[in-house]
Every structure is written in C-alpha cells, then in structure tokens.
Coordinates of C-alpha atoms and ligand atoms in Angstrom, one line a residue:
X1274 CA 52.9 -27.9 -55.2
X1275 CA 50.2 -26.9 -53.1
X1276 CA 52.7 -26.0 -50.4
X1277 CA 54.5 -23.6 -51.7
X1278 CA 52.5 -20.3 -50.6
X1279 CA 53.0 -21.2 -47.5
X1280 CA 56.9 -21.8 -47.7
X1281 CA 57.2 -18.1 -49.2
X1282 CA 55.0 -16.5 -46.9
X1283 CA 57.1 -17.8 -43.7
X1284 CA 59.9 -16.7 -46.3
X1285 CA 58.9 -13.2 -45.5
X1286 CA 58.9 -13.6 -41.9
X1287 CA 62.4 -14.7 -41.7
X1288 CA 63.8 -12.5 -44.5
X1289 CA 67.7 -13.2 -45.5
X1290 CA 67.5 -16.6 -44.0
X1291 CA 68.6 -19.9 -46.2
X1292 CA 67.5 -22.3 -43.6
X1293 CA 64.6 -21.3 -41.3
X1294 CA 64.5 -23.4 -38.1
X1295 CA 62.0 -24.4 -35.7
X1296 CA 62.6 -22.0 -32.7
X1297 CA 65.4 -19.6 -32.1
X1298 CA 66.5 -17.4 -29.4
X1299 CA 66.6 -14.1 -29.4
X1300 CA 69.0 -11.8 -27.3
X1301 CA 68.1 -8.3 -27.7
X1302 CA 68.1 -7.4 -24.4
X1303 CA 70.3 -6.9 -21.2
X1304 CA 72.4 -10.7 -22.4
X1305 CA 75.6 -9.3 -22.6
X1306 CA 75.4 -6.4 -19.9
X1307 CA 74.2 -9.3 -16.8
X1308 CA 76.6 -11.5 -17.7
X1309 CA 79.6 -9.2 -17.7
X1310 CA 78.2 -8.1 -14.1
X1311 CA 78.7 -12.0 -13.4
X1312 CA 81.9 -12.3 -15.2
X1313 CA 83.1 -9.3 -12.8
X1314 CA 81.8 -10.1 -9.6
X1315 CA 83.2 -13.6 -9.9
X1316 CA 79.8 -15.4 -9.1
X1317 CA 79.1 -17.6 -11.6
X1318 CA 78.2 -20.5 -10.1
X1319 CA 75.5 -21.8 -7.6
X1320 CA 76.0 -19.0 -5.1
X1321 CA 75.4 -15.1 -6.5
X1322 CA 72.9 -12.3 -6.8
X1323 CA 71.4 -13.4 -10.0
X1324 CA 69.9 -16.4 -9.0
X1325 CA 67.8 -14.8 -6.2
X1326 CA 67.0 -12.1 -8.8
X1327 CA 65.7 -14.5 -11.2
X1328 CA 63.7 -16.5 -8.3
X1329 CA 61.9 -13.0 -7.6
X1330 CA 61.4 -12.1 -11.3
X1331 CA 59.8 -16.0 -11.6
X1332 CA 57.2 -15.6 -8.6
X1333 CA 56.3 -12.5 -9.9
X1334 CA 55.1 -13.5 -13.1
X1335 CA 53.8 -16.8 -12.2
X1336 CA 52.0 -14.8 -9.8
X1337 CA 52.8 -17.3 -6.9
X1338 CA 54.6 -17.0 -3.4
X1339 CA 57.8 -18.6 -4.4
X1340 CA 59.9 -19.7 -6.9
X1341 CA 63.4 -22.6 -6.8
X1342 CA 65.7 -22.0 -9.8
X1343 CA 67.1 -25.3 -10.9
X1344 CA 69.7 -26.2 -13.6
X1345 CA 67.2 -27.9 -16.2
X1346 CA 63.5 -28.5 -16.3
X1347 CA 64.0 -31.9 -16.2
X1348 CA 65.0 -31.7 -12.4
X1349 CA 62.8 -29.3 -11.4
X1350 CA 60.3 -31.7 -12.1
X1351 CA 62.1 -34.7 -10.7
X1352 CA 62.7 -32.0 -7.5
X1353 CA 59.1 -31.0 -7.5
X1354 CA 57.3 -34.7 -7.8
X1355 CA 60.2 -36.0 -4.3
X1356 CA 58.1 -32.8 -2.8
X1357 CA 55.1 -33.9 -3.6
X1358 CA 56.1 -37.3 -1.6
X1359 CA 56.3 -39.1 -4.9
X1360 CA 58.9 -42.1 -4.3
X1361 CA 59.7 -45.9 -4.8
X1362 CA 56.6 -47.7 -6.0
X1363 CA 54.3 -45.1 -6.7
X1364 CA 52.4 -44.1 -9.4
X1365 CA 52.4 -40.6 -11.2
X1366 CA 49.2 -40.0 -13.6
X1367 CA 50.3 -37.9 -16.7
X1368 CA 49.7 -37.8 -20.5
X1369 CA 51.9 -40.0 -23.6
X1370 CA 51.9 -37.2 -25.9
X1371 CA 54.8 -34.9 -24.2
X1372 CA 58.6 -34.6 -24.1
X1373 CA 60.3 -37.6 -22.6
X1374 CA 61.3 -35.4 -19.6
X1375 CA 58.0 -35.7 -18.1
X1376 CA 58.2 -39.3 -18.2
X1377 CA 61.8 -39.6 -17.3
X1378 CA 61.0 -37.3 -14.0
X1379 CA 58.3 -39.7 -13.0
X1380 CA 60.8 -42.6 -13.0
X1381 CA 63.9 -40.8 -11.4
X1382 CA 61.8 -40.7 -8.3
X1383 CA 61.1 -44.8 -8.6
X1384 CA 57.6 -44.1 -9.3
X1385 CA 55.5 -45.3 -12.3
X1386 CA 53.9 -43.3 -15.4
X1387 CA 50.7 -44.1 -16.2
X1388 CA 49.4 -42.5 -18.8
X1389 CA 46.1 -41.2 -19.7
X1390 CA 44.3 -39.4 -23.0
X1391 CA 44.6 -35.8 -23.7
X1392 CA 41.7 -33.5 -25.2
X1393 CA 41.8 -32.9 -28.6
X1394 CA 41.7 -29.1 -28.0
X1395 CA 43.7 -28.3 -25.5
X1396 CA 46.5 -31.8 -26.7
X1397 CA 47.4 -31.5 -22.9
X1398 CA 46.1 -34.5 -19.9
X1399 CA 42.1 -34.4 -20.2
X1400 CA 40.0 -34.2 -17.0
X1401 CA 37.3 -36.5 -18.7
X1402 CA 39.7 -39.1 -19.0
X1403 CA 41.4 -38.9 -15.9
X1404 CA 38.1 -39.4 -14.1
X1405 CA 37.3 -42.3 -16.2
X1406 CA 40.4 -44.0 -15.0
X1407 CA 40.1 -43.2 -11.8
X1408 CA 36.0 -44.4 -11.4
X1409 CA 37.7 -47.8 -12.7
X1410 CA 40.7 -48.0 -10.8
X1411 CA 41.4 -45.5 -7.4
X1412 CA 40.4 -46.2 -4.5
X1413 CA 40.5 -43.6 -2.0
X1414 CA 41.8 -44.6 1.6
X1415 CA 43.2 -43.1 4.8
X1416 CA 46.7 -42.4 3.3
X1417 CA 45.5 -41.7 -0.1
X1418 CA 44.4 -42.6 -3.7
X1419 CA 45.6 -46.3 -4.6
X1420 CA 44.7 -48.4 -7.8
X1421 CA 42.7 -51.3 -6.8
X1422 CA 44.3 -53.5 -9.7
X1423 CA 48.1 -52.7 -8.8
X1424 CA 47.7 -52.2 -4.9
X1425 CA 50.1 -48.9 -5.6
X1426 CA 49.5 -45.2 -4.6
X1427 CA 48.5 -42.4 -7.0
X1428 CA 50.9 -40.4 -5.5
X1429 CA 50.8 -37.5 -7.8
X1430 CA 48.9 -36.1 -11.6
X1431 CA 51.2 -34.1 -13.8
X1432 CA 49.6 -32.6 -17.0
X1433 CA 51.7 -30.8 -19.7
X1434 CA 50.7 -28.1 -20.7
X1435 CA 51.3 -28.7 -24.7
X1436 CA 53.2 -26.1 -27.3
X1437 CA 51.8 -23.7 -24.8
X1438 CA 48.3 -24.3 -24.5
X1439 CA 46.9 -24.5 -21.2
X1440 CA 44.7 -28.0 -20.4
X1441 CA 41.5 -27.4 -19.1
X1442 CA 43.0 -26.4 -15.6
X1443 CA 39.5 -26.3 -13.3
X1444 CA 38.1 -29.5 -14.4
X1445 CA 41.2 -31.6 -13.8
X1446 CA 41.6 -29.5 -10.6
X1447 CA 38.1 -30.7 -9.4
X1448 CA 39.0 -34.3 -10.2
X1449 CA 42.6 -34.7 -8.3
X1450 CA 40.9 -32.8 -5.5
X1451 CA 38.1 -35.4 -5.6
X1452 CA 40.7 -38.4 -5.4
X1453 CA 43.3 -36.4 -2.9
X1454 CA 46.3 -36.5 -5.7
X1455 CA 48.4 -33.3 -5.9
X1456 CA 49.0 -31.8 -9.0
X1457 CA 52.3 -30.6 -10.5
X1458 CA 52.2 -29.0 -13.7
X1459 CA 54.6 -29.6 -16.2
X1460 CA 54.4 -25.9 -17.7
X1461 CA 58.0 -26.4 -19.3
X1462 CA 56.1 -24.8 -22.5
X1463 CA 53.7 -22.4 -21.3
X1464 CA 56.0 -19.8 -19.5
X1465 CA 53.6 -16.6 -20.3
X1466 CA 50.4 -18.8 -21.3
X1467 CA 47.2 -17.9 -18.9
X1468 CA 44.2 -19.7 -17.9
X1469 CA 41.1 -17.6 -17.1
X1470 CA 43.5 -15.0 -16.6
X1471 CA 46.0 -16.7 -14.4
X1472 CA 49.9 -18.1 -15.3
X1473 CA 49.7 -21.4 -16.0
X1474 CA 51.7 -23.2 -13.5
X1475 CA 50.3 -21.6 -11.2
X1476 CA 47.7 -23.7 -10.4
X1477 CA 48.8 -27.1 -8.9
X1478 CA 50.6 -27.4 -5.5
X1479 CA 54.0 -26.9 -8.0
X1480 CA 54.7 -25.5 -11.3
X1481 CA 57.7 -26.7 -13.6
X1482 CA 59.3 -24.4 -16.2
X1483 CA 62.4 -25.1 -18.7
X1484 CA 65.0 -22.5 -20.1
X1485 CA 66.2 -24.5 -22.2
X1486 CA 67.7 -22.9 -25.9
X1487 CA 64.6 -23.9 -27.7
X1488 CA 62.3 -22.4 -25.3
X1489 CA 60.2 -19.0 -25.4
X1490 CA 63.1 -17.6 -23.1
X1491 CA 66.2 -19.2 -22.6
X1492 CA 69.2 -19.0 -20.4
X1493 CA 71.4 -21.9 -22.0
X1494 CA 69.8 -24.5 -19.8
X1495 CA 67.7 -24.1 -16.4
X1496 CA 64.6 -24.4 -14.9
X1497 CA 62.6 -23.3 -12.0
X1498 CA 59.7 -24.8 -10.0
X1499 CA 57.0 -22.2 -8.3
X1500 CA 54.5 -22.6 -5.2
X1501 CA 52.3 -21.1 -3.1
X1502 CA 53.6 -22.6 -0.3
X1503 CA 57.1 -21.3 1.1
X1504 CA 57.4 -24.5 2.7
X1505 CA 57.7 -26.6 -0.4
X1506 CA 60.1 -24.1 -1.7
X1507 CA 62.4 -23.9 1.3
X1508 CA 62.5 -27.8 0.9
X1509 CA 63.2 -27.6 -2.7
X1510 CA 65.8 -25.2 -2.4
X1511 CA 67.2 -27.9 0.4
X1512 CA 67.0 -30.4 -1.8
X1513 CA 68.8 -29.2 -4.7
X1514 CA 72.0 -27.7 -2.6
X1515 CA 72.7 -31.1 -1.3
X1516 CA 70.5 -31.3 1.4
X1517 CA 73.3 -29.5 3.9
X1518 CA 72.3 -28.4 6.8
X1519 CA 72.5 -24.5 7.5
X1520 CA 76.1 -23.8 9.4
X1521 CA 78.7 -21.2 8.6
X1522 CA 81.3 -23.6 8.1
X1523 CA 80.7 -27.2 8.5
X1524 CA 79.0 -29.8 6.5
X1525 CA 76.3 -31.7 7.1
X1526 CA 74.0 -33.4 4.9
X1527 CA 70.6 -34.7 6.4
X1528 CA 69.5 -36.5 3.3
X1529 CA 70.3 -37.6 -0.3
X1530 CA 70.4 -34.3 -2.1
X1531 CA 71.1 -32.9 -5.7
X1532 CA 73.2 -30.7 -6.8
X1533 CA 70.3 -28.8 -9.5
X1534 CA 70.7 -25.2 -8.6
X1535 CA 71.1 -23.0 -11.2
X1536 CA 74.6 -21.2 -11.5
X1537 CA 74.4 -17.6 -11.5
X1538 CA 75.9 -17.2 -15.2
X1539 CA 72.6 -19.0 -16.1
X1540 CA 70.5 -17.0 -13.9
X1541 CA 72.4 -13.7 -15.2
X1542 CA 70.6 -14.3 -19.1
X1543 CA 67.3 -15.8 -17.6
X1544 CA 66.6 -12.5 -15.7
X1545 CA 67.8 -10.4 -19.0
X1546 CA 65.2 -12.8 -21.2
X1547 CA 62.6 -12.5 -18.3
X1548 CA 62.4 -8.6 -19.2
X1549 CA 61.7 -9.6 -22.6
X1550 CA 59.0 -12.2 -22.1
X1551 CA 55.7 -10.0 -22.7
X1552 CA 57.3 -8.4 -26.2
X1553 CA 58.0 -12.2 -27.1
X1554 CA 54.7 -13.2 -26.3
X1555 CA 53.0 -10.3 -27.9
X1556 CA 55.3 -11.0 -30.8
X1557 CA 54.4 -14.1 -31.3
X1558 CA 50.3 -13.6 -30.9
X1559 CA 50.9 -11.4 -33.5
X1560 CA 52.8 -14.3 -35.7
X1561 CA 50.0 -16.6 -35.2
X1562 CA 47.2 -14.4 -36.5
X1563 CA 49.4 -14.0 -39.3
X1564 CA 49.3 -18.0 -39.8
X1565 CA 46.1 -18.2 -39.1
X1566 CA 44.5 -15.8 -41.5
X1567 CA 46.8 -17.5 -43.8
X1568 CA 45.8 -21.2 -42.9
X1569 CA 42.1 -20.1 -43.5
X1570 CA 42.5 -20.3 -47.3
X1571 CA 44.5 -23.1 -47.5
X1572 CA 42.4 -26.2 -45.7
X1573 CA 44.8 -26.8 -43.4
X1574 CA 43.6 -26.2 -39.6
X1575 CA 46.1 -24.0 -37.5
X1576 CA 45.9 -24.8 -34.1
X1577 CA 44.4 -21.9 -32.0
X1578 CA 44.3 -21.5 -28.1
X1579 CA 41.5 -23.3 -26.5
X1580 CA 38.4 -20.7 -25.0
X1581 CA 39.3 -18.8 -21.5
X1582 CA 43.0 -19.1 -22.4
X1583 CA 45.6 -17.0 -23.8
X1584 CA 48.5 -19.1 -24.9
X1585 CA 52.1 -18.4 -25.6
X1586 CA 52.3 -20.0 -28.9
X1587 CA 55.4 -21.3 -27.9
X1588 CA 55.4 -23.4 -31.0
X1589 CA 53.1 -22.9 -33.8
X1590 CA 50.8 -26.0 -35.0
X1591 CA 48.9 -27.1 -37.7
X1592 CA 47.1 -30.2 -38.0
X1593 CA 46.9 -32.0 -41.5
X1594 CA 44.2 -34.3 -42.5
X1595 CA 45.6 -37.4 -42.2
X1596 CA 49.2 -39.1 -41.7
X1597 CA 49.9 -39.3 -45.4
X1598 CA 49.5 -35.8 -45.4
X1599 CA 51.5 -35.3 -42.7
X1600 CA 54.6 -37.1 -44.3
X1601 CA 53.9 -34.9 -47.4
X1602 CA 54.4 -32.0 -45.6
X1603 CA 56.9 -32.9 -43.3
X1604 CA 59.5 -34.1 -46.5
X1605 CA 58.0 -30.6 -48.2
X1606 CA 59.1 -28.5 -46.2
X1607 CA 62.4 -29.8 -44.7
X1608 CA 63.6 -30.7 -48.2
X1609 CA 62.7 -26.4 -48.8
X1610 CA 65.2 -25.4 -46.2
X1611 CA 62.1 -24.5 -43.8
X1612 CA 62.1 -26.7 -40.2
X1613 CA 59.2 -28.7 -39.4
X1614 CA 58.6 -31.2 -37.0
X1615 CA 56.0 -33.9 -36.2
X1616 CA 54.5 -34.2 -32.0
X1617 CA 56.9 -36.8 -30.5
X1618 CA 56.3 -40.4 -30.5
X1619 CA 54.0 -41.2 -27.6
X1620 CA 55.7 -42.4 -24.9
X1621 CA 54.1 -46.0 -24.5
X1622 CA 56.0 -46.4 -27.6
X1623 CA 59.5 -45.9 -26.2
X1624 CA 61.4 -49.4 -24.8
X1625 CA 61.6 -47.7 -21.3
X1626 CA 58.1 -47.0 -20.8
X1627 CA 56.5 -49.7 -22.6
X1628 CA 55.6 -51.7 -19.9
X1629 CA 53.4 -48.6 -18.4
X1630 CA 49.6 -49.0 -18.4
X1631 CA 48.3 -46.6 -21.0
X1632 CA 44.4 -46.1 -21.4
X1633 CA 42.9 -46.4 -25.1
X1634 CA 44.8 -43.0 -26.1
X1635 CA 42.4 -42.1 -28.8
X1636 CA 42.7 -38.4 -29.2
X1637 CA 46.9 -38.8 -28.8
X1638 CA 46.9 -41.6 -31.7
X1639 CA 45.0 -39.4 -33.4
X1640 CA 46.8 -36.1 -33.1
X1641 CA 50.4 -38.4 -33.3
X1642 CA 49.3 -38.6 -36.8
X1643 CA 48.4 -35.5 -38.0
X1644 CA 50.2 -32.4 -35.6
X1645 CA 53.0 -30.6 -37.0
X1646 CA 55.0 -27.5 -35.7
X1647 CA 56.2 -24.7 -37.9
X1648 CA 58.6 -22.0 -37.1
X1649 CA 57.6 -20.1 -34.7
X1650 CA 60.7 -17.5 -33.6
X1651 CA 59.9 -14.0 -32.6
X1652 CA 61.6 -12.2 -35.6
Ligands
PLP1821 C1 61.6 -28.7 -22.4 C2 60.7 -29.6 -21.6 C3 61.0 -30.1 -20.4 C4 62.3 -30.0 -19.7 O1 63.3 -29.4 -20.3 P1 64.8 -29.3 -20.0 O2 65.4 -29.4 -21.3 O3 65.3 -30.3 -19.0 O4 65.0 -27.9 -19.4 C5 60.1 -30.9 -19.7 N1 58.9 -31.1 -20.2 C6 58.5 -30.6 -21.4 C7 57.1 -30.9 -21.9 C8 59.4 -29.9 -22.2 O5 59.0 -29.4 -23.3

C-alpha cells in the first residue's frame, strides 16, 4: 500500500508507541512543582497567585497590554464578542470551516453567524471574501455596519486562525476598518504563530486562546482573551467574576455576569507549560520539515505556513487529491493504529446553524474534502 512509508516513518517519531494519537501533551517542565505550590498555599480556585502569573506571562508573549484568564476558550470568546457590544440580534461575520466553539460563542451572546469563505492558503476567514459580502450587503450608518437585506448590525468579524496558520491579518484588518466592525480573533490554535513578526491574536481589538488538553499547551481546560486596551480587560475580568462590584465584604452585582475565571490549579500548569512554549514550537517546526521533505516524494501536498508567517504547526496537514482519497487514507491509517482526522464538518451543516446565511463557500467545500491532520506531538 502506497501508505505505508509514511506510517513507519511517523513510527520512528513516536518510537515504543502501539497507538499514535493525534496530539498529546507533554509535561516536562515545572507541572508537578506549581501545582504542589497550589496544593500548599490552599488557592486553588478563582482567587490565587497563579492566575495573575499566568495573565502576565500571556501579555507578554502576545505582546499586548493585557491579558483575562478564563476557564475555557469557548468563554473567552463568548466574554470577548459581550465586549465587543455584540448582543441580541446582531450579526458576527466568521468562517464555516472551524471548531463549533466559534460558532457556539457567536450565538451565546444572541447574535447570528454568518459565515464567509476562507483562502485556500491560509484555510482561515479571507479578506477577498469578506469584502465581497460586504460591497453586496453592509451598509455603513451612524451607529455602525448593518446588512441592507436583514436590517441587523455587523456587530463584530471573528476569523480563526486555522491548525495554526495565521489568515492574511492586514488585508482583513483594512476591510473591517473600512466597514467600522471590530475584530476578535479566534487564535484558540495559533498560541506561538506570528504574522509579519507579531503574535497572532494580537491584532484585533481581542485575542482568544484555548488550553485545552489537545492544544500546543495545556492546562486541563482554560483560556485567556488579550487586548491592547486595559479597559476591555478590566471589563472582562468584571464580567467573568460575576460582575460584583468592588467592596471588602458585601455583594453586589451590577450586571449579569459569569463565573469563567480560571482557578488557580489551572493557572498553576498553564504558567509551567507557558515556559515551555518556544521548545514546543521549535520542536514542532522541526517535525514539519521532517513531513515535509518526506511529503515531497510521495505526491501528497503537506500543508506549509502561508508567506510573512511563522506558524505553530499546532496540527500537522496534508491535503489529498480528492475525497476518495481522503477516505483511503483516513481508514489507512486509523485501521494502522496511527490517528488521523479529517477538518470538521462546516458549520452550515450542523442543525443549529443551518439556518445561517453562508456565502458560496468554495475553497471550504473544497478543503472539507481533501484536509487531513496527522500526528503532530512534540516528542
Ligand atoms: C479549541 C478551540 C476553541 C475553544 O476551546 P475550549 O475547548 O473551549 O478551550 C475555540 N475555537 C477553536 C477554533 C478551537 O480550536
């Protein structure tokens, strides 16, 4: 089978293992010393010196003001679009080839996806696209963007920034600025990807990250949303402590708040995988060339970071020919004991989101049909 160089060569990146999964965490680090600190101190919940810790360590290397650690990524980006204004009735401009969170987050806060066509290269929300539907539909007013056919605000645009690979970050900038529609990015993936340089998620008004056990660095489960502007984050950290007013003792909520912050036990193994997360990167550049020099000789295209970026490789991606193919190797591999998985279904597919207004989505048909990830752990 014309598979099988490939299985043994990730065979010798995984020595010793019988079943090779997708993604797996790695703890080499300070795990076990931060969270006997915790364990010790008796702060492991929502109140305690890692989670400041960790906020500090997150601004730092998203190279923004501030940072709001949350308990998933799923409500930091449910947290971060209620900051952005986004509520009842609105409308949220993001992609249909991402994780359901994105989607979910969107309609948590009453608002409704729509979604729009990714680039090909980058697999992420493209700018071309977006300004297409906008010529058709916006309508910029007084108070905002609106869509002429639906009467309802564009209150926000969230791109994802796929498997790690940054979408083309100016261009879509250029066009949201154009329309007056914040951008929140949904950089759940991307934790250590640049653009020209910079962190993505550093670029919109708010940046979303996960922690969850299949991501580049994990804590269990958490998240975190980063800004440039304190203001946003003071209000995020409001939001997500139940929206109590300041006092020594008494309690007072001004709003409807969340509980989302992140306990400290959490925030103990995020800062002790935050130290890692430039070997794990490195590490796993270093897999990918590996893939790709393999990949050359075999016809099959290994997905590489798109020009002026420098991606995580979160998840490593190949793209077969067509979606026969992509069934062949898919049953291949898993029925080898080696983990692969296709892109998810795109969301106009799902019951809860089919309703949505979704543009022609050629390039996500046409990577739904052919992108698959391989394993991709640092080793
Ligand atoms: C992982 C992920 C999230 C959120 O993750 P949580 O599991 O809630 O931490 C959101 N968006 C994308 C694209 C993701 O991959």
């Amino acid at each position: 089978m014309k598979y099988q160089g490939t299985i043994d060569l990730i065979r010798t990146f995984y020595p010793g293992q019988d079943f090779i999964p997708l993604h797996e965490p790695r703890f080499r680090g300070n795990e076990k010393k931060y969270l006997a600190d915790t364990i010790d101190s008796t702060y492991v919940s929502s109140v305690g010196a890692y989670v400041g810790q960790f906020e500090r360590m997150m601004s730092d290397l998203s190279e923004t003001s501030a940072a709001v650690a949350t308990v998933n990524g799923t409500s930091a980006l449910q947290v971060g679009l209620r900051l952005l204004g986004v509520g009842a009735g609105d409308e949220v401009i993001t992609q249909a080839l991402t994780f359901v969170a994105t989607a979910n987050a969107i309609v948590y806060n009453g608002a409704a996806p729509v979604f729009i066509d990714v680039d090909l290269d980058t697999m992420g929300l493209s700018p071309v696209a977006v300004s297409e539907f906008l010529e058709e539909f916006g309508e910029l007013r007084a108070e905002g963007c609106y869509n002429k056919k639906t009467g309802k605000r564009i209150a926000a645009c969230m791109p994802m920034h796929t498997f790690g690979f940054p979408v083309h970050l100016d261009e879509l900038l250029r066009v949201c600025e154009t329309w007056a529609i914040p951008v929140i990015e949904d950089a759940a993936e991307a934790l250590g990807s640049k653009y020209k340089g910079k962190p993505a998620g550093s670029f919109g008004k708010l940046g979303a990250f996960s922690f969850n056990g299949n991501k580049i660095v994990t804590c269990g489960g958490g998240g975190a949303l980063v800004t440039n502007e304190p203001q946003l984050a003071e209000r995020g950290r409001y939001l997500t402590t139940t929206a109590k007013r300041q006092h020594p003792y008494e309690f007072y909520h001004d709003e409807l708040g969340y509980n989302f912050r992140m306990p400290n036990l959490n925030a103990a193994l995020a800062c002790a995988q935050l130290e890692q997360l430039q070997s794990f990167v490195a590490e796993k550049r270093l897999l990918a060339e590996a893939y790709q020099a393999h990949f050359k000789s075999t016809g099959i295209n290994f997905r590489t970071e798109p020009e002026g970026t420098r991606a995580n490789y979160w998840l490593m991606t190949v793209e077969l020919d067509n979606r026969q193919d992509r069934d062949l190797f898919l049953h291949y591999f898993n029925a080898h004991q080696v983990m692969v998985r296709p892109i998810w279904a795109l969301m106009f597919r799902l019951p809860m989101f089919a309703k949505c207004y979704a543009d022609s989505q050629k390039n996500a048909r046409y990577l739904e049909d052919r992108i698959v990830n391989i394993p991709s752990s640092v080793r």
